[in-house]
């Protein structure tokens, strides 16, 4: 089995119930995206069914059994498709080439899942306009927060253009992803030079490959490029010289690099340069760039991950959680049309549990995009299994109350709430040059799942997981059942044995892996749990930092009081005594003990279920994943014991079930 093809390995399927005798495909082959789709169909039929249909130009079309026709036809929303079967002939109709490609992949999914197409009539339109990956790859080949090897985009400050990029593009397109940012948002050194002729030739070949699969290339930009490229001595967004520098630069870049969608910018955050240096706002900075890319239909995606990273732990009023909101809410309505604000799902930083970012529902006159992270920086770093689609579904379903209806995060970032078309969802990617793309073989479910979710947020996390399992490992029911159990229980398990009740952090500083309860307690990053011998948690109610009030009612009221606050977020919003009784009647302390034992038990069960798959999964996959499962087993115990011991020693109160705590 070719691991490098991930879920596109096109193994022969005995149970395939789809029309079997396809021998002709008609399509407008001069369009590169449609050609990619047609060739993908050939490969899929050859692998799965065992016969390779012949490609014909659409001008030669003749109706009849055994035919597939890919037809561009108006009617649906951009990138939508209509797939139907009638009398042995299959048609994919779409308003554009991307729609054709997605229809093709729907058809291929049917082949892989062994689902019958006879008489089927399927119409789909992508819900999120932008479905994007953000890679944090550096040009030396390293990846910031990368847990599956090195970059396959860059090596030794060069851009790699090879077959892996083609497979990468196919994988993305098959999951419905239509945009990607290939370099780290922390743009330094050579990466600053990506917008110069040093890289144009390679970049342009690279971009064309993505373009053939309907994927727009985006780059992360260094805000201080005019200075760092040695051409100006300021990056002030209101300085005419700076403005004109960017205009010329963008003209040059868009001329040289085809299929460029625009730029992603991290400014005035964690030491990156930005407009603050010149006493200008984020809007000044973003708008200047937006004006420069506007003639080419370019987008500026501006990140809202902005906070004071030099905080004093003694200071209880400054609250990192407030920071994104406080920095951007006053700018609502002042961004140009081609600017999108990209907002992390929570106000802190991809913890296992956070409330939804209050900018969702706060902003009403600004294009918005949701940023999630499938690189499991704080959720096990692709060594622990942690299927994150259930978390993303909760975020998307969150009611912001910005309107009476159509007010969820999904409504906002799909453009429904404010009738926007420049919006969507981005995931910090989990890929690297490991054979299996994602380090942990099961982490590929997050990559596939992210794309599918952004395209069709109404799919359940379970449906997506089941689909990924069968696509990747075939139709064996035991494989499906056990992997489904593992994936669906993995996020709850991780939450149970790590930091409790929404408090987050408690990890080793810098690496963000492994337990260290006080690791971030006395540092400058604004990440505190405030535990003492009586209680734990950060008071973010009106008597504390006031963060809870940033939400619209009734959320603000609900979060403000411990009695109504969702318990999984209790310690995020409130400093509570250990003996406070939760709704179950358990004290917070006993809840911490119990969940930590339960989390480990769940991991044990996951591992014993995985053991049943020996001989049913390819040996290499089984062994590679088993090695990680054994580590997770051990490491979850380390988490359990360190957390439980910490609280036992702080309080002196034993577990009421007398289990071992050290
Ligand atoms: C790319 C966190 C991560 C950083 C990351 C940053 C961001 O702080 O630890 O590695 O930088 O988020 O999202 O910009």
XYZ file of C-alpha atoms and ligand atoms in Angstrom:
676
model
C 0.000 0.000 0.000
C 1.401 3.392 -0.964
C 1.350 5.550 2.182
C 2.414 8.542 0.137
C -1.042 8.520 -1.481
C -2.815 8.648 1.908
C -6.570 8.377 1.280
C -6.080 8.427 -2.488
C -4.366 5.061 -2.786
C -7.124 3.661 -5.068
C -6.881 0.038 -3.962
C -9.041 -2.465 -5.764
C -12.429 -2.696 -4.048
C -14.315 -5.962 -4.356
C -17.528 -4.509 -2.999
C -17.675 -1.660 -5.420
C -21.271 -1.163 -6.475
C -20.799 1.803 -8.750
C -21.474 1.589 -12.480
C -18.706 -0.715 -13.551
C -18.309 -0.408 -17.279
C -17.128 3.171 -17.673
C -14.917 3.365 -20.721
C -15.163 6.971 -21.912
C -14.734 10.321 -20.231
C -15.687 13.512 -22.081
C -14.359 16.794 -20.778
C -12.946 20.186 -21.799
C -9.410 18.897 -21.510
C -7.788 22.180 -22.423
C -8.768 23.462 -18.988
C -5.989 22.274 -16.651
C -8.238 21.829 -13.620
C -10.819 19.849 -15.563
C -8.007 17.802 -17.097
C -6.733 17.047 -13.587
C -10.213 15.836 -12.696
C -10.496 13.668 -15.791
C -7.069 12.130 -15.217
C -7.902 11.527 -11.578
C -10.987 9.622 -12.686
C -8.901 7.512 -15.028
C -6.510 6.630 -12.214
C -9.330 5.915 -9.782
C -11.190 3.627 -12.184
C -7.976 1.862 -13.130
C -7.066 1.232 -9.487
C -10.430 0.554 -7.910
C -12.371 -1.130 -10.714
C -9.503 -2.333 -12.875
C -10.261 -0.636 -16.176
C -8.996 2.717 -17.350
C -11.470 4.821 -19.316
C -10.242 6.790 -22.334
C -10.330 10.608 -22.303
C -12.074 12.516 -25.104
C -12.570 16.203 -25.772
C -16.057 17.375 -24.909
C -16.580 18.388 -28.550
C -16.619 14.665 -29.388
C -19.285 13.883 -26.827
C -21.793 11.169 -27.658
C -24.330 10.156 -25.067
C -24.528 6.573 -23.956
C -23.933 3.932 -21.344
C -20.422 3.669 -19.964
C -19.812 7.380 -20.291
C -18.802 10.082 -17.860
C -19.274 13.662 -18.921
C -17.712 16.614 -17.113
C -19.682 19.644 -18.144
C -19.299 23.304 -17.233
C -22.775 24.723 -16.896
C -24.156 27.693 -15.010
C -26.648 27.303 -12.223
C -24.920 26.570 -8.962
C -22.896 28.720 -6.603
C -19.153 28.960 -7.355
C -17.377 25.621 -6.882
C -20.635 23.711 -6.457
C -21.459 20.584 -8.451
C -24.293 18.398 -9.613
C -23.462 14.710 -9.950
C -26.024 12.336 -11.373
C -26.404 8.963 -13.035
C -28.955 8.150 -15.666
C -29.108 5.019 -17.832
C -25.509 4.089 -17.205
C -24.174 7.546 -17.968
C -22.667 9.704 -15.241
C -22.591 13.493 -15.464
C -20.767 16.035 -13.354
C -22.074 19.533 -14.005
C -20.591 22.599 -12.372
C -20.403 26.332 -12.954
C -16.605 26.278 -12.926
C -13.610 23.996 -13.125
C -13.212 23.704 -9.348
C -16.805 22.521 -9.090
C -16.059 19.850 -11.703
C -13.017 18.709 -9.730
C -14.985 18.460 -6.472
C -17.766 16.576 -8.261
C -15.156 14.195 -9.604
C -13.837 13.556 -6.112
C -17.370 12.948 -4.857
C -17.711 10.338 -7.586
C -14.378 8.790 -6.632
C -15.435 8.705 -2.986
C -18.425 6.676 -4.082
C -16.078 4.221 -5.772
C -13.839 4.005 -2.716
C -16.732 3.677 -0.284
C -18.411 1.088 -2.487
C -21.521 3.256 -2.672
C -23.862 2.678 -5.545
C -24.325 5.562 -7.946
C -27.276 4.159 -9.873
C -29.987 6.762 -10.145
C -28.129 9.096 -7.768
C -28.617 12.824 -8.015
C -26.361 14.852 -5.740
C -26.019 18.608 -5.564
C -23.458 20.240 -3.305
C -22.128 23.750 -2.833
C -19.189 24.515 -0.567
C -20.308 26.327 2.551
C -17.054 28.203 3.279
C -15.750 30.248 0.348
C -12.115 29.945 1.497
C -10.940 26.550 2.708
C -7.342 27.078 3.452
C -4.248 25.519 4.975
C -1.612 27.586 6.757
C 1.770 25.926 6.806
C 4.353 27.154 9.275
C 7.218 25.898 7.124
C 10.545 27.711 7.197
C 12.803 27.951 4.206
C 15.621 26.054 5.899
C 13.304 23.039 5.840
C 12.245 23.141 9.488
C 8.599 23.537 10.462
C 7.491 25.633 13.412
C 5.299 23.296 15.457
C 5.850 20.588 12.858
C 5.513 17.020 14.097
C 5.806 14.948 10.953
C 9.272 15.549 9.646
C 10.619 18.446 7.678
C 9.073 20.652 5.077
C 8.386 19.246 1.647
C 8.099 22.778 0.273
C 11.506 24.088 1.263
C 15.023 22.840 1.823
C 18.242 24.822 2.244
C 16.412 28.028 1.381
C 15.194 26.643 -1.926
C 11.658 25.848 -3.082
C 11.094 22.180 -3.872
C 9.030 21.461 -6.957
C 8.479 17.725 -7.309
C 5.971 14.880 -7.390
C 5.155 15.220 -3.727
C 3.698 18.636 -4.470
C 1.435 17.072 -7.066
C 0.192 14.468 -4.592
C -0.171 17.195 -1.983
C -2.348 19.202 -4.377
C -4.459 16.129 -5.185
C -4.980 15.363 -1.495
C -6.055 18.916 -0.775
C -8.403 19.118 -3.727
C -9.975 15.773 -2.866
C -10.860 17.154 0.568
C -12.201 20.380 -0.950
C -9.369 22.710 0.086
C -8.901 25.616 -2.310
C -6.096 27.746 -0.856
C -2.800 27.288 0.922
C -0.153 29.448 2.555
C 3.156 27.652 2.241
C 5.480 29.636 4.501
C 5.449 30.345 8.220
C 3.629 33.441 9.476
C 6.831 34.290 11.337
C 8.531 35.509 8.173
C 12.265 35.863 8.584
C 15.491 35.594 6.616
C 15.090 33.990 3.183
C 11.311 33.877 3.477
C 11.257 37.680 3.312
C 12.810 37.257 -0.139
C 10.001 35.069 -1.479
C 8.525 38.204 -3.037
C 11.688 38.908 -5.024
C 13.030 37.556 -8.296
C 15.307 35.259 -6.332
C 12.346 32.873 -6.077
C 9.927 33.849 -8.842
C 10.783 31.060 -11.236
C 10.383 28.220 -8.739
C 7.433 29.850 -7.087
C 5.693 30.156 -10.372
C 6.192 26.459 -11.259
C 5.020 25.526 -7.778
C 1.984 27.746 -8.025
C 1.018 26.289 -11.376
C 0.902 22.805 -9.911
C -1.454 24.005 -7.206
C -3.460 25.899 -9.795
C -4.004 22.694 -11.777
C -5.927 21.435 -8.765
C -7.901 24.611 -8.157
C -5.768 25.696 -5.214
C -4.689 29.316 -4.840
C -1.213 29.988 -3.549
C -0.841 32.459 -0.697
C 2.344 33.626 0.993
C 3.027 34.939 4.458
C 4.466 38.397 4.268
C 7.040 40.215 6.346
C 5.464 43.547 7.215
C 8.899 45.161 7.350
C 9.921 43.876 3.904
C 10.521 47.360 2.447
C 13.216 47.811 5.074
C 14.516 44.287 5.335
C 14.970 43.974 1.609
C 17.182 47.017 2.022
C 15.167 49.448 -0.022
C 13.533 51.872 2.443
C 14.162 53.010 5.976
C 10.533 52.874 7.108
C 7.492 50.612 6.843
C 5.036 53.288 7.962
C 1.746 52.429 6.210
C 0.846 56.084 5.748
C 4.162 57.048 4.218
C 3.723 57.623 0.459
C 7.091 56.067 -0.309
C 6.126 52.907 1.562
C 2.752 52.737 -0.170
C 4.286 53.120 -3.560
C 6.978 50.531 -2.755
C 4.271 47.976 -2.013
C 2.315 48.894 -5.134
C 5.305 48.286 -7.344
C 6.230 45.178 -5.442
C 2.780 43.688 -5.831
C 2.681 44.504 -9.504
C 5.967 42.643 -9.881
C 4.906 39.641 -7.783
C 1.494 39.153 -9.357
C 3.022 39.470 -12.828
C 5.654 36.849 -12.064
C 3.647 34.324 -10.064
C 0.454 32.948 -11.584
C -2.430 31.752 -9.452
C -1.482 33.892 -6.486
C -4.373 34.538 -4.104
C -2.782 37.061 -1.785
C -0.982 37.255 1.535
C -1.257 36.305 5.179
C 0.218 38.663 7.771
C 1.170 38.299 11.411
C 1.932 41.822 12.548
C 2.756 43.318 15.936
C 2.569 39.906 17.508
C 5.230 37.902 19.326
C 7.979 40.188 18.121
C 6.940 40.475 14.487
C 7.008 43.959 12.968
C 3.842 45.864 12.261
C 2.191 49.258 12.051
C 2.401 49.897 15.839
C 6.014 51.023 15.414
C 4.665 54.088 13.588
C 1.706 54.620 15.925
C -0.586 53.317 13.202
C -3.379 50.790 13.534
C -3.823 47.293 12.171
C -6.356 48.791 9.773
C -3.759 51.243 8.440
C -1.338 48.378 7.853
C -3.827 45.972 6.324
C -5.468 48.593 4.126
C -2.180 49.766 2.678
C -1.379 46.221 1.569
C -4.944 45.617 0.439
C -4.793 48.627 -1.827
C -1.605 47.319 -3.375
C -3.020 43.856 -4.166
C -6.478 45.051 -5.167
C -5.772 45.475 -8.926
C -4.914 41.757 -9.093
C -7.929 40.537 -7.154
C -5.612 39.756 -4.230
C -6.636 39.273 -0.617
C -4.921 40.389 2.568
C -5.540 38.023 5.437
C -4.582 39.764 8.657
C -4.237 37.701 11.821
C -5.854 38.770 15.089
C -3.445 36.782 17.269
C -2.110 39.941 18.886
C -1.328 40.209 22.597
C 1.206 41.550 25.039
C 3.780 38.793 25.310
C 5.716 40.608 27.996
C 3.233 40.397 30.785
C 4.006 40.298 34.518
C 2.490 37.305 36.312
C 1.885 39.476 39.395
C -0.462 41.672 37.383
C -3.991 40.266 37.624
C -5.755 42.841 35.479
C -4.003 42.467 32.149
C -5.655 39.502 30.478
C -4.206 37.921 27.367
C -7.640 36.505 26.581
C -9.011 40.037 26.111
C -6.268 41.169 23.856
C -7.434 40.083 20.374
C -10.814 41.626 21.044
C -9.446 44.836 22.525
C -7.041 45.303 19.637
C -9.543 44.807 16.846
C -13.079 45.600 17.953
C -12.608 49.353 17.617
C -11.459 48.857 14.030
C -14.631 47.072 12.943
C -15.804 48.532 9.646
C -12.535 50.257 8.846
C -10.915 47.521 6.756
C -11.010 47.497 2.970
C -13.178 44.977 1.182
C -10.313 42.684 0.289
C -9.068 42.358 3.866
C -10.084 39.359 5.957
C -9.375 39.172 9.678
C -8.244 35.685 10.628
C -9.259 34.813 14.175
C -8.100 31.806 16.182
C -10.931 29.633 17.473
C -10.262 30.703 21.042
C -8.805 33.776 22.718
C -5.641 32.040 23.957
C -3.841 29.580 21.716
C -5.263 26.269 20.505
C -5.697 24.746 23.962
C -7.626 21.506 24.339
C -10.574 23.577 25.598
C -11.191 27.285 25.206
C -14.274 29.418 24.817
C -14.960 30.704 21.315
C -13.122 33.905 20.452
C -15.345 36.882 21.323
C -14.468 38.673 18.083
C -16.916 36.214 16.494
C -20.160 37.988 17.134
C -18.285 41.135 18.129
C -17.298 42.180 14.618
C -20.213 42.978 12.336
C -18.684 44.974 9.488
C -15.492 43.088 8.749
C -14.687 39.983 6.701
C -13.768 37.175 9.048
C -12.108 33.836 8.878
C -11.758 31.136 11.524
C -8.285 29.768 12.263
C -7.953 26.324 13.807
C -4.875 24.183 14.267
C -4.609 20.588 13.117
C -0.902 20.511 13.970
C -1.617 19.351 17.495
C 0.751 21.769 19.220
C -1.075 21.569 22.567
C -3.065 18.432 21.918
C -0.434 15.734 21.756
C 1.762 16.827 18.850
C 0.707 13.970 16.591
C 2.180 11.483 19.057
C -1.069 11.254 20.994
C -4.072 10.610 18.823
C -6.469 13.536 19.014
C -9.162 13.812 16.375
C -10.096 17.476 16.438
C -13.112 17.652 14.145
C -15.556 17.320 17.085
C -13.926 20.374 18.669
C -14.145 22.362 15.445
C -17.808 21.389 15.122
C -18.496 22.801 18.583
C -16.768 26.034 17.651
C -18.723 26.324 14.408
C -22.010 25.635 16.186
C -21.434 28.287 18.865
C -24.228 30.846 18.970
C -22.795 34.350 19.124
C -26.196 36.075 19.291
C -24.981 38.712 16.856
C -28.381 38.203 15.216
C -31.491 36.333 16.159
C -30.836 33.661 13.596
C -27.856 32.776 11.364
C -25.598 33.852 14.182
C -23.305 30.862 14.710
C -19.598 30.976 13.974
C -20.313 28.766 10.952
C -22.886 31.282 9.718
C -20.416 34.132 10.135
C -17.426 32.540 8.435
C -19.507 31.054 5.641
C -20.687 34.555 4.792
C -24.342 33.909 5.645
C -24.672 36.295 8.590
C -23.323 39.379 6.878
C -23.681 38.328 3.211
C -19.943 38.177 2.706
C -18.000 36.207 0.129
C -14.534 36.828 1.525
C -14.475 34.538 4.499
C -13.939 30.908 5.433
C -11.776 28.696 7.519
C -8.034 28.064 7.784
C -6.166 25.274 9.541
C -2.558 25.357 10.664
C -1.365 22.285 8.813
C -0.072 19.018 10.266
C 1.938 17.754 7.308
C 5.643 17.127 6.801
C 7.902 14.943 4.742
C 7.223 11.793 6.776
C 6.130 8.905 4.563
C 2.599 9.037 5.881
C 2.403 12.882 5.733
C 1.259 13.397 9.333
C 3.587 11.448 11.647
C 0.807 9.609 13.444
C -1.102 7.691 10.817
C -4.388 8.605 12.477
C -3.575 12.324 12.398
C -4.351 12.297 8.676
C -8.005 12.177 9.726
C -7.596 15.778 10.884
C -6.183 16.874 7.540
C -8.884 15.181 5.524
C -11.517 16.108 8.075
C -10.680 19.777 8.082
C -11.241 20.092 4.339
C -14.451 18.093 4.378
C -15.757 20.102 7.313
C -15.044 23.446 5.677
C -16.817 22.283 2.528
C -19.766 20.696 4.305
C -19.934 21.788 7.963
C -23.196 19.926 8.393
C -21.387 16.579 8.141
C -20.937 15.034 11.562
C -17.469 14.392 12.950
C -18.333 10.725 12.944
C -19.383 10.694 9.293
C -16.146 12.378 8.329
C -14.061 9.964 10.375
C -15.872 6.939 8.966
C -15.353 8.229 5.464
C -11.640 8.790 6.045
C -11.181 5.330 7.535
C -12.742 3.547 4.579
C -11.031 5.722 2.005
C -7.676 5.041 3.638
C -7.958 1.468 4.888
C -10.756 -0.129 2.915
C -14.153 -1.493 3.794
C -13.350 -3.930 6.624
C -16.035 -3.386 9.283
C -13.785 -4.153 12.277
C -11.236 -1.618 11.123
C -13.977 0.937 10.787
C -15.578 0.203 14.129
C -12.363 0.226 16.158
C -10.770 3.225 14.478
C -14.020 5.118 14.806
C -14.102 4.406 18.524
C -10.509 5.536 18.882
C -10.915 8.735 16.897
C -14.192 9.746 18.501
C -12.877 9.188 22.023
C -9.480 10.731 21.492
C -10.249 14.407 22.129
C -12.348 13.655 25.244
C -9.560 11.411 26.534
C -6.896 14.030 25.960
C -8.978 16.649 27.707
C -9.513 14.354 30.684
C -5.888 13.554 31.414
C -4.419 17.028 30.750
C -5.239 20.502 32.149
C -8.711 20.477 33.733
C -11.902 22.486 33.211
C -10.716 24.886 30.535
C -7.704 26.228 32.402
C -5.255 25.125 29.707
C -1.472 25.337 29.554
C 0.255 23.258 32.301
C 2.706 22.148 29.604
C 6.457 22.361 29.308
C 7.281 25.877 28.181
C 8.418 26.404 24.651
C 7.900 22.774 23.531
C 4.283 22.689 24.654
C 4.514 18.961 25.177
C 4.167 16.973 28.363
C 2.915 18.006 31.800
C 4.419 20.865 33.753
C 1.725 22.354 35.953
C 3.613 25.501 36.849
C 5.581 25.604 33.619
C 3.829 28.755 32.455
C 2.800 30.117 35.844
C 5.460 32.739 36.422
C 6.407 33.700 32.888
C 5.663 36.618 30.591
C 3.187 35.011 28.207
C -0.064 35.713 30.057
C -0.825 32.036 30.703
C -1.680 31.517 34.368
C -3.806 29.093 36.386
C -3.447 30.903 39.748
C -3.643 27.736 41.836
C -3.058 28.030 45.587
C -3.975 25.728 48.475
C -7.627 26.780 48.398
C -8.544 27.084 44.776
C -7.644 27.455 41.124
C -8.728 29.383 38.026
C -8.632 32.851 36.516
C -11.326 35.301 37.486
C -12.545 36.661 34.175
C -15.926 37.746 35.501
C -16.841 41.401 36.085
C -14.994 41.278 39.408
C -11.906 40.006 37.632
C -10.549 40.901 34.222
C -13.988 41.563 32.744
C -13.370 39.219 29.826
C -16.751 37.495 30.185
C -18.477 40.764 29.325
C -16.947 40.776 25.839
C -19.627 38.339 24.670
C -23.113 39.260 23.619
C -25.990 38.397 25.900
C -26.967 35.872 27.054
C -23.426 34.469 26.726
C -21.872 37.253 28.819
C -24.276 36.590 31.674
C -23.892 32.824 31.414
C -20.106 32.983 31.543
C -20.058 35.596 34.266
C -21.548 33.384 37.000
C -20.009 30.063 38.125
C -23.490 28.578 38.538
C -24.344 29.039 34.861
C -20.888 28.841 33.303
C -20.466 25.648 31.245
C -18.465 23.411 33.543
C -15.882 22.476 30.967
C -14.895 26.180 31.011
C -15.346 26.868 34.712
C -11.692 27.474 35.557
C -11.162 29.534 32.442
C -13.727 32.037 33.706
C -13.575 31.712 37.477
C -11.213 31.209 40.382
C -12.948 28.471 42.365
C -12.346 26.686 45.653
C -11.402 23.025 45.303
C -14.385 21.990 47.373
C -16.893 23.759 45.107
C -19.537 21.264 44.089
C -20.105 20.706 40.395
C -23.546 19.860 39.070
C -22.791 16.173 39.475
C -22.319 16.752 43.210
C -18.572 16.118 42.931
C -16.084 18.646 44.196
C -13.738 20.235 41.677
C -10.844 18.367 43.275
C -12.549 14.996 43.054
C -13.540 15.783 39.474
C -9.888 16.443 38.650
C -8.830 13.134 40.208
C -11.632 11.183 38.511
C -11.174 12.594 35.032
C -7.451 11.937 35.169
C -7.999 8.293 36.021
C -10.750 8.035 33.415
C -8.607 9.609 30.707
C -5.911 7.001 31.177
C -8.484 4.193 31.197
C -9.843 5.499 27.923
C -6.359 5.467 26.419
C -5.911 1.877 27.592
C -9.144 0.946 25.898
C -8.105 2.755 22.708
C -4.865 0.816 22.666
C -6.487 -2.548 23.247
C -8.956 -1.848 20.475
C -6.110 -0.887 18.181
C -4.396 -4.188 18.988
C -7.344 -5.965 17.369
C -6.320 -4.471 14.054
C -3.046 -6.370 13.777
C -3.116 -8.083 10.402
C -6.032 -5.947 9.272
C -4.031 -2.784 8.699
C -0.844 -2.729 6.624
C 1.952 -3.951 8.935
C 3.942 -0.777 8.664
C 0.945 1.355 9.595
C 0.079 -0.902 12.492
C 3.589 -0.905 13.891
C 4.187 2.778 13.408
C 0.901 3.733 15.069
C 1.324 1.137 17.828
C 4.634 2.653 18.792
C 2.880 5.981 19.272
C -0.006 4.393 21.139
C 2.425 2.800 23.587
C 4.025 6.166 24.138
C 0.605 7.748 24.650
C -0.233 5.074 27.203
C 2.847 5.865 29.217
C 2.684 9.583 28.716
C -0.990 9.851 29.679
C -0.003 8.239 33.020
C 2.674 10.871 33.423
C 0.054 13.546 32.863
C -2.388 11.896 35.261
C 0.131 11.442 38.018
C 1.709 14.865 37.780
C -1.625 16.693 37.739
C -3.201 14.612 40.489
C -0.103 14.786 42.661
C 0.151 18.523 42.222
C -3.371 19.068 43.525
C -3.063 16.473 46.256
C 0.059 18.172 47.541
C -1.512 21.645 47.308
C -4.654 20.611 49.178
C -3.707 17.601 51.287
C -7.094 16.135 50.411
C -6.921 12.503 49.259
C -8.904 10.873 46.465
C -12.165 9.623 47.950
C -11.679 6.320 46.123
C -8.236 5.832 47.606
C -6.392 5.411 44.298
C -2.670 5.973 44.158
C -1.602 9.577 44.081
C 1.990 10.363 44.907
C 3.796 30.704 14.367
C 1.785 30.156 19.182
C 2.849 29.203 18.715
C 3.837 29.877 17.791
C 3.046 30.477 16.621
C 2.016 31.437 17.177
C 1.134 32.031 16.091
O 2.342 31.122 20.009
O 3.476 28.631 19.812
O 4.755 28.928 17.357
O 3.891 31.112 15.706
O 1.181 30.757 18.084
O 0.032 31.533 15.937
O 1.535 32.966 15.444
